[in-house]
Amino acid sequence: MLAVLLAAILPALLLTAPGAQAESPGAADPKPVVTLSEKQAGKGGEITVKGKGWRPDTLLMMLICGQSTPARGVIGGTNSCSNADGRAVTTDKKGSFTKKLPVAEPPAPCPCVVHVATVTGEQALADAVFVVAGHPVAALPKQTGDGKLAVLAATRLEGDSGILTWFGAPPSRRLVFTVGNLGSAPVKDPVFRVGTAHGVYAAQWEERQWRGTVEPGRKARIELPVELTAGAHGDYQISLKYGTKVLAEQPWGVGRPWGVTLFWILLCLVVPAAVFRIGMAVVDKVRPRPAHAAGRRGQRPSPRTGVTVRFPKLRRAPAQEAGPAPATGPSTTTAALPWFTPDSAPSEHRPTTKGHS
């Protein structure tokens, strides 16, 4: 009976032993690691950066940053990094990479690091100590404690689109939110990350630094600018991140820039009409003209050209025989009207039968 009980309890004891738990750490993902070919180099040189433990097929950004250490990270955000001389690299199927990086002086003094971070997807980063030869060195800001920021009210987007946005200008808003410091140390000039996602695409993150200090137990109203690309329209998702924690998300529906569509419609109507008018003007210039109109080119023909009006001819009465004019009245001359013939016209020398018996 005792042997049966020992056989049933012994496997359970082996599974719960500390050694058994230490042998199964496979559930935890390995942290990304960055190594450098050289620990020190001057401006204009070049070093080789190697990494492993990253997610496969992930886009990374490599920067040389000042005022930074692996323990405290990049204190000033990417504002203290040589962004213009950074390099992008994509990990392979095993999550590794090898890439050369030019040495440049960061805008902030050393201590410096080579900062490698993911561009899209879940955030991951790693820093490696590096010395830029000849670059100034300054002490890091004193760390007085841990400050923790939390959003106390719902975020909202303020602002409206102007008439230029209707014609394709970049839409812009202000992301407004209220944060509170739940830690025991003040937070000075916090650096937030604003992400913009459209459809199924991953969010594109940009750093926004807020100037000010949030004391422990206090709150502050923060406004950060948000701007999309030119011609953007549709449903967007705006995310707010501080450190590695997403604080809030806000949807943004952007209307279609109908002014651009109207412009193309008018262009499709105006251009053919202008071409037609130009073609008709050319045809009118090169067509042959009549001979009588050649000398009067450039003059607009009168609408009465070619119209002839014919009036009836008037016939004169035959000349009367010479003789003394009657003295009883003024001299009169009878003219033949068109509807009288010379023989039928009345004359004073031809008596009529009217009044005679």
Coordinates of C-alpha atoms in Angstrom, one line a residue:
M1 CA 0.0 0.0 0.0
L2 CA 2.8 2.4 0.8
A3 CA 4.6 1.7 -2.4
V4 CA 1.4 2.5 -4.4
L5 CA 1.1 5.9 -2.6
L6 CA 4.8 6.8 -3.3
A7 CA 4.4 5.9 -7.0
A8 CA 1.4 8.3 -7.3
I9 CA 3.0 11.2 -5.3
L10 CA 6.5 11.1 -6.8
P11 CA 5.6 12.3 -10.3
A12 CA 3.7 15.3 -8.9
L13 CA 6.6 16.3 -6.7
L14 CA 9.0 16.2 -9.6
L15 CA 6.7 18.4 -11.7
T16 CA 6.5 21.0 -8.9
A17 CA 10.2 21.1 -8.1
P18 CA 12.1 24.4 -8.7
G19 CA 14.4 22.6 -11.2
A20 CA 11.5 21.6 -13.3
Q21 CA 10.2 25.2 -13.5
A22 CA 13.7 26.5 -14.5
E23 CA 13.9 24.0 -17.4
S24 CA 10.9 25.4 -19.2
P25 CA 11.6 29.1 -20.0
G26 CA 10.6 28.6 -23.6
A27 CA 7.3 30.5 -23.1
A28 CA 9.1 33.8 -22.7
D29 CA 10.2 35.5 -26.0
P30 CA 13.9 36.4 -26.2
K31 CA 14.7 40.1 -26.0
P32 CA 16.2 41.8 -29.0
V33 CA 20.0 42.3 -28.9
V34 CA 22.2 44.7 -30.8
T35 CA 26.0 44.4 -31.2
L36 CA 28.5 46.8 -32.8
S37 CA 31.7 46.1 -34.8
E38 CA 33.4 49.0 -33.0
K39 CA 32.6 50.8 -29.8
Q40 CA 34.1 54.1 -30.9
A41 CA 34.5 55.9 -34.2
G42 CA 34.7 59.5 -35.4
K43 CA 32.4 61.5 -37.6
G44 CA 32.5 60.3 -41.2
G45 CA 33.4 56.7 -40.3
E46 CA 31.2 53.6 -40.6
I47 CA 30.3 50.8 -38.3
T48 CA 28.5 47.5 -38.7
V49 CA 25.4 46.8 -36.6
K50 CA 24.2 43.3 -36.0
G51 CA 21.0 42.2 -34.3
K52 CA 19.2 39.1 -33.3
G53 CA 16.1 38.1 -31.3
W54 CA 13.8 40.5 -33.3
R55 CA 10.5 39.5 -35.0
P56 CA 11.0 38.0 -38.5
D57 CA 10.5 40.3 -41.5
T58 CA 10.2 43.4 -39.4
L59 CA 11.3 46.9 -40.5
L60 CA 13.8 48.6 -38.1
M61 CA 15.3 52.0 -37.8
M62 CA 18.9 52.5 -36.6
L63 CA 20.0 55.9 -35.2
I64 CA 23.0 57.3 -33.2
C65 CA 21.5 59.2 -30.3
G66 CA 23.1 61.5 -27.7
Q67 CA 22.2 62.0 -24.1
S68 CA 21.3 58.3 -23.8
T69 CA 22.3 55.1 -22.1
P70 CA 20.9 51.5 -22.4
A71 CA 19.6 51.7 -18.8
R72 CA 17.7 55.0 -19.2
G73 CA 17.0 54.9 -22.9
V74 CA 16.9 57.8 -25.2
I75 CA 16.0 60.6 -22.8
G76 CA 15.2 63.4 -25.3
G77 CA 13.4 61.1 -27.8
T78 CA 14.5 61.1 -31.4
N79 CA 15.1 64.8 -31.1
S80 CA 18.5 63.9 -29.6
C81 CA 19.3 61.5 -32.5
S82 CA 21.0 62.1 -35.9
N83 CA 17.8 61.4 -37.8
A84 CA 19.2 62.5 -41.2
D85 CA 21.9 59.8 -41.1
G86 CA 19.8 57.0 -39.9
R87 CA 19.4 53.7 -41.7
A88 CA 16.5 51.3 -42.2
V89 CA 16.9 47.5 -42.2
T90 CA 14.5 44.5 -42.4
T91 CA 15.1 41.4 -40.3
D92 CA 15.3 38.0 -42.0
K93 CA 13.2 34.9 -41.3
K94 CA 15.2 34.2 -38.1
G95 CA 14.8 37.7 -36.8
S96 CA 18.4 38.7 -37.4
F97 CA 20.1 41.5 -39.5
T98 CA 23.4 43.0 -40.4
K99 CA 23.7 46.6 -41.7
K100 CA 26.3 49.3 -42.0
L101 CA 25.7 52.6 -40.3
P102 CA 27.5 55.9 -41.0
V103 CA 28.9 57.7 -37.9
A104 CA 27.4 61.2 -37.4
E105 CA 27.3 63.6 -34.5
P106 CA 23.9 63.7 -32.7
P107 CA 22.4 67.1 -31.7
A108 CA 22.7 66.2 -28.0
P109 CA 26.0 65.5 -26.2
C110 CA 27.2 62.1 -25.3
P111 CA 27.0 59.6 -23.6
C112 CA 25.7 58.1 -26.9
V113 CA 24.1 54.9 -28.0
V114 CA 23.1 53.1 -31.3
H115 CA 19.4 53.0 -31.0
V116 CA 17.4 50.4 -32.9
A117 CA 13.6 50.3 -32.8
T118 CA 10.7 48.8 -34.8
V119 CA 9.0 51.1 -37.2
T120 CA 5.6 49.3 -37.5
G121 CA 3.7 46.8 -35.4
E122 CA 4.4 46.1 -31.7
Q123 CA 7.1 48.3 -30.3
A124 CA 10.5 46.7 -29.6
L125 CA 13.9 48.5 -29.1
A126 CA 17.5 47.9 -28.1
D127 CA 20.4 50.2 -27.4
A128 CA 24.2 49.6 -27.6
V129 CA 26.8 51.9 -26.0
F130 CA 28.8 53.9 -28.6
V131 CA 31.3 56.7 -28.4
V132 CA 31.4 59.4 -31.1
A133 CA 35.1 60.5 -31.1
G134 CA 35.5 64.3 -30.7
H135 CA 31.8 64.8 -29.7
P136 CA 31.1 66.8 -26.5
V137 CA 30.2 64.8 -23.4
A138 CA 27.8 66.0 -20.7
A139 CA 26.2 64.5 -17.6
L140 CA 22.8 63.0 -17.9
P141 CA 19.8 64.8 -16.2
K142 CA 19.3 63.7 -12.7
Q143 CA 16.6 61.1 -12.2
T144 CA 14.5 62.1 -9.2
G145 CA 12.0 59.3 -9.3
D146 CA 9.4 57.6 -11.4
G147 CA 6.6 59.6 -13.0
K148 CA 3.6 57.8 -14.3
L149 CA 1.2 59.5 -16.7
A150 CA -2.4 58.3 -17.2
V151 CA -5.2 59.7 -19.3
L152 CA -8.0 61.0 -17.0
A153 CA -10.6 62.0 -19.7
A154 CA -11.6 60.9 -23.1
T155 CA -9.5 62.1 -26.0
R156 CA -11.0 64.2 -28.7
L157 CA -10.0 65.8 -32.0
E158 CA -10.5 69.5 -32.3
G159 CA -10.4 71.7 -35.3
D160 CA -12.0 71.7 -38.7
S161 CA -11.1 71.5 -42.4
G162 CA -10.8 74.6 -44.5
I163 CA -11.6 75.1 -48.2
L164 CA -8.2 73.9 -49.2
T165 CA -8.8 70.5 -47.7
W166 CA -11.8 70.2 -50.1
F167 CA -9.2 70.5 -52.9
G168 CA -6.8 67.9 -51.5
A169 CA -4.8 69.8 -48.8
P170 CA -3.6 67.6 -45.9
P171 CA -6.3 67.3 -43.2
S172 CA -5.1 68.4 -39.7
R173 CA -6.5 68.3 -36.2
R174 CA -5.5 68.7 -32.6
L175 CA -5.5 65.7 -30.3
V176 CA -6.7 67.0 -27.0
F177 CA -6.6 65.0 -23.8
T178 CA -6.0 65.4 -20.0
V179 CA -3.3 63.4 -18.2
G180 CA -2.5 63.0 -14.5
N181 CA 0.8 62.1 -12.9
L182 CA 0.2 59.1 -10.7
G183 CA 3.9 58.7 -9.8
S184 CA 6.0 60.2 -7.1
A185 CA 8.3 62.3 -9.3
P186 CA 7.4 65.2 -11.7
V187 CA 7.4 64.5 -15.4
K188 CA 9.1 67.2 -17.4
D189 CA 8.7 67.7 -21.2
P190 CA 7.1 64.3 -21.8
V191 CA 7.5 62.8 -25.3
F192 CA 4.4 61.1 -26.7
R193 CA 4.0 59.0 -29.8
V194 CA 1.0 59.6 -32.1
G195 CA 0.1 56.8 -34.4
T196 CA -2.0 57.0 -37.5
A197 CA -3.6 53.8 -38.9
H198 CA -5.8 53.5 -42.0
G199 CA -7.7 50.4 -42.9
V200 CA -5.7 47.2 -42.4
Y201 CA -2.4 48.9 -42.5
A202 CA -0.2 49.2 -39.4
A203 CA 0.0 52.5 -37.5
Q204 CA 2.7 55.0 -38.5
W205 CA 4.1 56.6 -35.4
E206 CA 5.5 60.1 -34.9
E207 CA 7.0 61.6 -31.8
R208 CA 5.4 64.7 -30.3
Q209 CA 7.0 66.5 -27.4
W210 CA 4.9 68.5 -25.0
R211 CA 6.7 71.4 -23.2
G212 CA 5.8 71.6 -19.6
T213 CA 6.0 69.8 -16.2
V214 CA 3.3 67.6 -14.6
E215 CA 3.8 67.5 -10.9
P216 CA 3.0 64.4 -8.8
G217 CA -0.8 64.3 -8.1
R218 CA -1.5 67.0 -10.7
K219 CA -3.1 67.0 -14.1
A220 CA -2.5 68.9 -17.3
R221 CA -4.4 69.5 -20.5
I222 CA -2.3 68.5 -23.6
E223 CA -2.8 69.3 -27.2
L224 CA -0.8 67.5 -29.9
P225 CA -1.0 68.3 -33.7
V226 CA -2.1 65.5 -36.0
E227 CA -1.8 65.8 -39.8
L228 CA -2.5 63.3 -42.6
T229 CA -1.1 63.1 -46.1
A230 CA -2.5 65.2 -48.9
G231 CA -5.7 63.9 -50.4
A232 CA -6.3 61.5 -47.5
H233 CA -9.9 60.3 -47.0
G234 CA -11.7 57.5 -45.3
D235 CA -11.6 56.0 -41.7
Y236 CA -8.5 56.6 -39.7
Q237 CA -7.5 55.5 -36.2
I238 CA -5.4 57.9 -34.1
S239 CA -3.5 56.3 -31.2
L240 CA -1.6 57.9 -28.3
K241 CA 1.3 56.2 -26.7
Y242 CA 3.6 57.2 -23.8
G243 CA 6.6 54.9 -23.4
T244 CA 5.4 51.4 -24.3
K245 CA 1.8 51.9 -23.2
V246 CA -1.0 53.0 -25.4
L247 CA -3.0 55.6 -23.5
A248 CA -5.9 56.2 -25.9
E249 CA -7.3 55.7 -29.3
Q250 CA -9.6 58.0 -31.3
P251 CA -11.4 57.3 -34.6
W252 CA -11.3 60.0 -37.3
G253 CA -13.5 59.9 -40.4
V254 CA -12.1 62.1 -43.2
G255 CA -14.4 63.2 -46.0
R256 CA -13.4 62.8 -49.7
P257 CA -11.9 65.9 -51.3
W258 CA -14.7 66.5 -53.9
G259 CA -13.0 69.6 -55.1
V260 CA -10.4 67.5 -56.8
T261 CA -13.1 65.4 -58.6
L262 CA -14.9 68.6 -59.7
F263 CA -11.6 69.9 -61.0
W264 CA -11.0 66.8 -63.2
I265 CA -14.5 66.9 -64.5
L266 CA -14.2 70.5 -65.5
L267 CA -10.8 69.8 -67.0
C268 CA -12.3 67.0 -69.2
L269 CA -15.0 69.4 -70.4
V270 CA -12.9 72.6 -70.9
V271 CA -9.9 71.1 -72.7
P272 CA -11.9 69.4 -75.5
A273 CA -14.0 72.6 -76.0
A274 CA -10.8 74.7 -76.2
V275 CA -9.3 72.3 -78.7
F276 CA -12.4 72.4 -80.8
R277 CA -12.4 76.2 -80.8
I278 CA -8.8 76.3 -81.8
G279 CA -9.4 73.8 -84.6
M280 CA -12.3 75.8 -86.0
A281 CA -10.2 79.0 -85.9
V282 CA -7.4 77.3 -87.9
V283 CA -9.9 75.9 -90.4
D284 CA -11.4 79.4 -90.8
K285 CA -7.9 80.8 -91.5
V286 CA -6.8 78.3 -94.1
R287 CA -10.0 77.8 -96.1
P288 CA -10.2 79.4 -99.6
R289 CA -12.2 82.7 -99.9
P290 CA -14.0 84.2 -103.0
A291 CA -12.1 86.7 -105.2
H292 CA -14.3 89.7 -104.4
A293 CA -13.8 89.1 -100.7
A294 CA -10.1 88.8 -100.9
G295 CA -9.6 92.6 -101.0
R296 CA -11.9 93.1 -98.1
R297 CA -10.4 90.5 -95.8
G298 CA -10.7 91.4 -92.2
Q299 CA -14.0 93.3 -92.8
R300 CA -17.2 91.8 -91.6
P301 CA -19.6 91.4 -94.5
S302 CA -22.8 93.4 -94.3
P303 CA -26.0 91.3 -94.0
R304 CA -27.5 93.4 -96.9
T305 CA -24.8 92.3 -99.3
G306 CA -26.3 90.7 -102.5
V307 CA -29.8 92.2 -102.0
T308 CA -31.0 94.3 -104.9
V309 CA -34.2 96.4 -104.8
R310 CA -35.9 97.2 -108.1
F311 CA -38.3 100.1 -108.3
P312 CA -40.8 100.6 -111.1
K313 CA -39.8 102.9 -113.9
L314 CA -41.8 106.2 -114.3
R315 CA -42.6 107.3 -117.9
R316 CA -42.8 110.9 -118.8
A317 CA -45.8 112.3 -120.6
P318 CA -45.3 113.3 -124.3
A319 CA -44.2 116.9 -124.8
Q320 CA -47.2 119.2 -125.5
E321 CA -47.3 121.4 -128.6
A322 CA -45.8 124.8 -128.1
G323 CA -48.4 127.5 -127.4
P324 CA -49.4 130.2 -125.1
A325 CA -50.2 129.1 -121.6
P326 CA -53.7 129.7 -120.5
A327 CA -54.1 132.9 -118.5
T328 CA -56.8 131.6 -116.2
G329 CA -54.5 129.7 -113.8
P330 CA -51.0 128.7 -112.9
S331 CA -49.0 126.6 -115.3
T332 CA -49.4 122.9 -114.6
T333 CA -47.8 119.8 -116.1
T334 CA -49.5 116.5 -116.2
A335 CA -47.2 113.6 -115.5
A336 CA -48.1 110.1 -116.6
L337 CA -48.6 107.7 -113.7
P338 CA -47.5 104.1 -114.1
W339 CA -51.0 102.8 -114.2
F340 CA -52.1 105.2 -117.0
T341 CA -51.2 104.9 -120.6
P342 CA -50.5 108.1 -122.6
D343 CA -53.7 107.7 -124.5
S344 CA -55.9 107.1 -121.5
A345 CA -54.5 109.9 -119.3
P346 CA -57.0 112.9 -119.0
S347 CA -56.0 116.1 -120.8
E348 CA -57.4 119.5 -120.7
H349 CA -57.6 119.7 -124.5
R350 CA -59.8 116.6 -124.8
P351 CA -63.3 117.4 -123.8
T352 CA -65.3 114.9 -122.0
T353 CA -68.9 114.1 -122.5
K354 CA -69.7 114.6 -118.9
G355 CA -72.0 117.6 -118.5
H356 CA -72.9 117.8 -122.2
S357 CA -76.2 116.7 -123.7

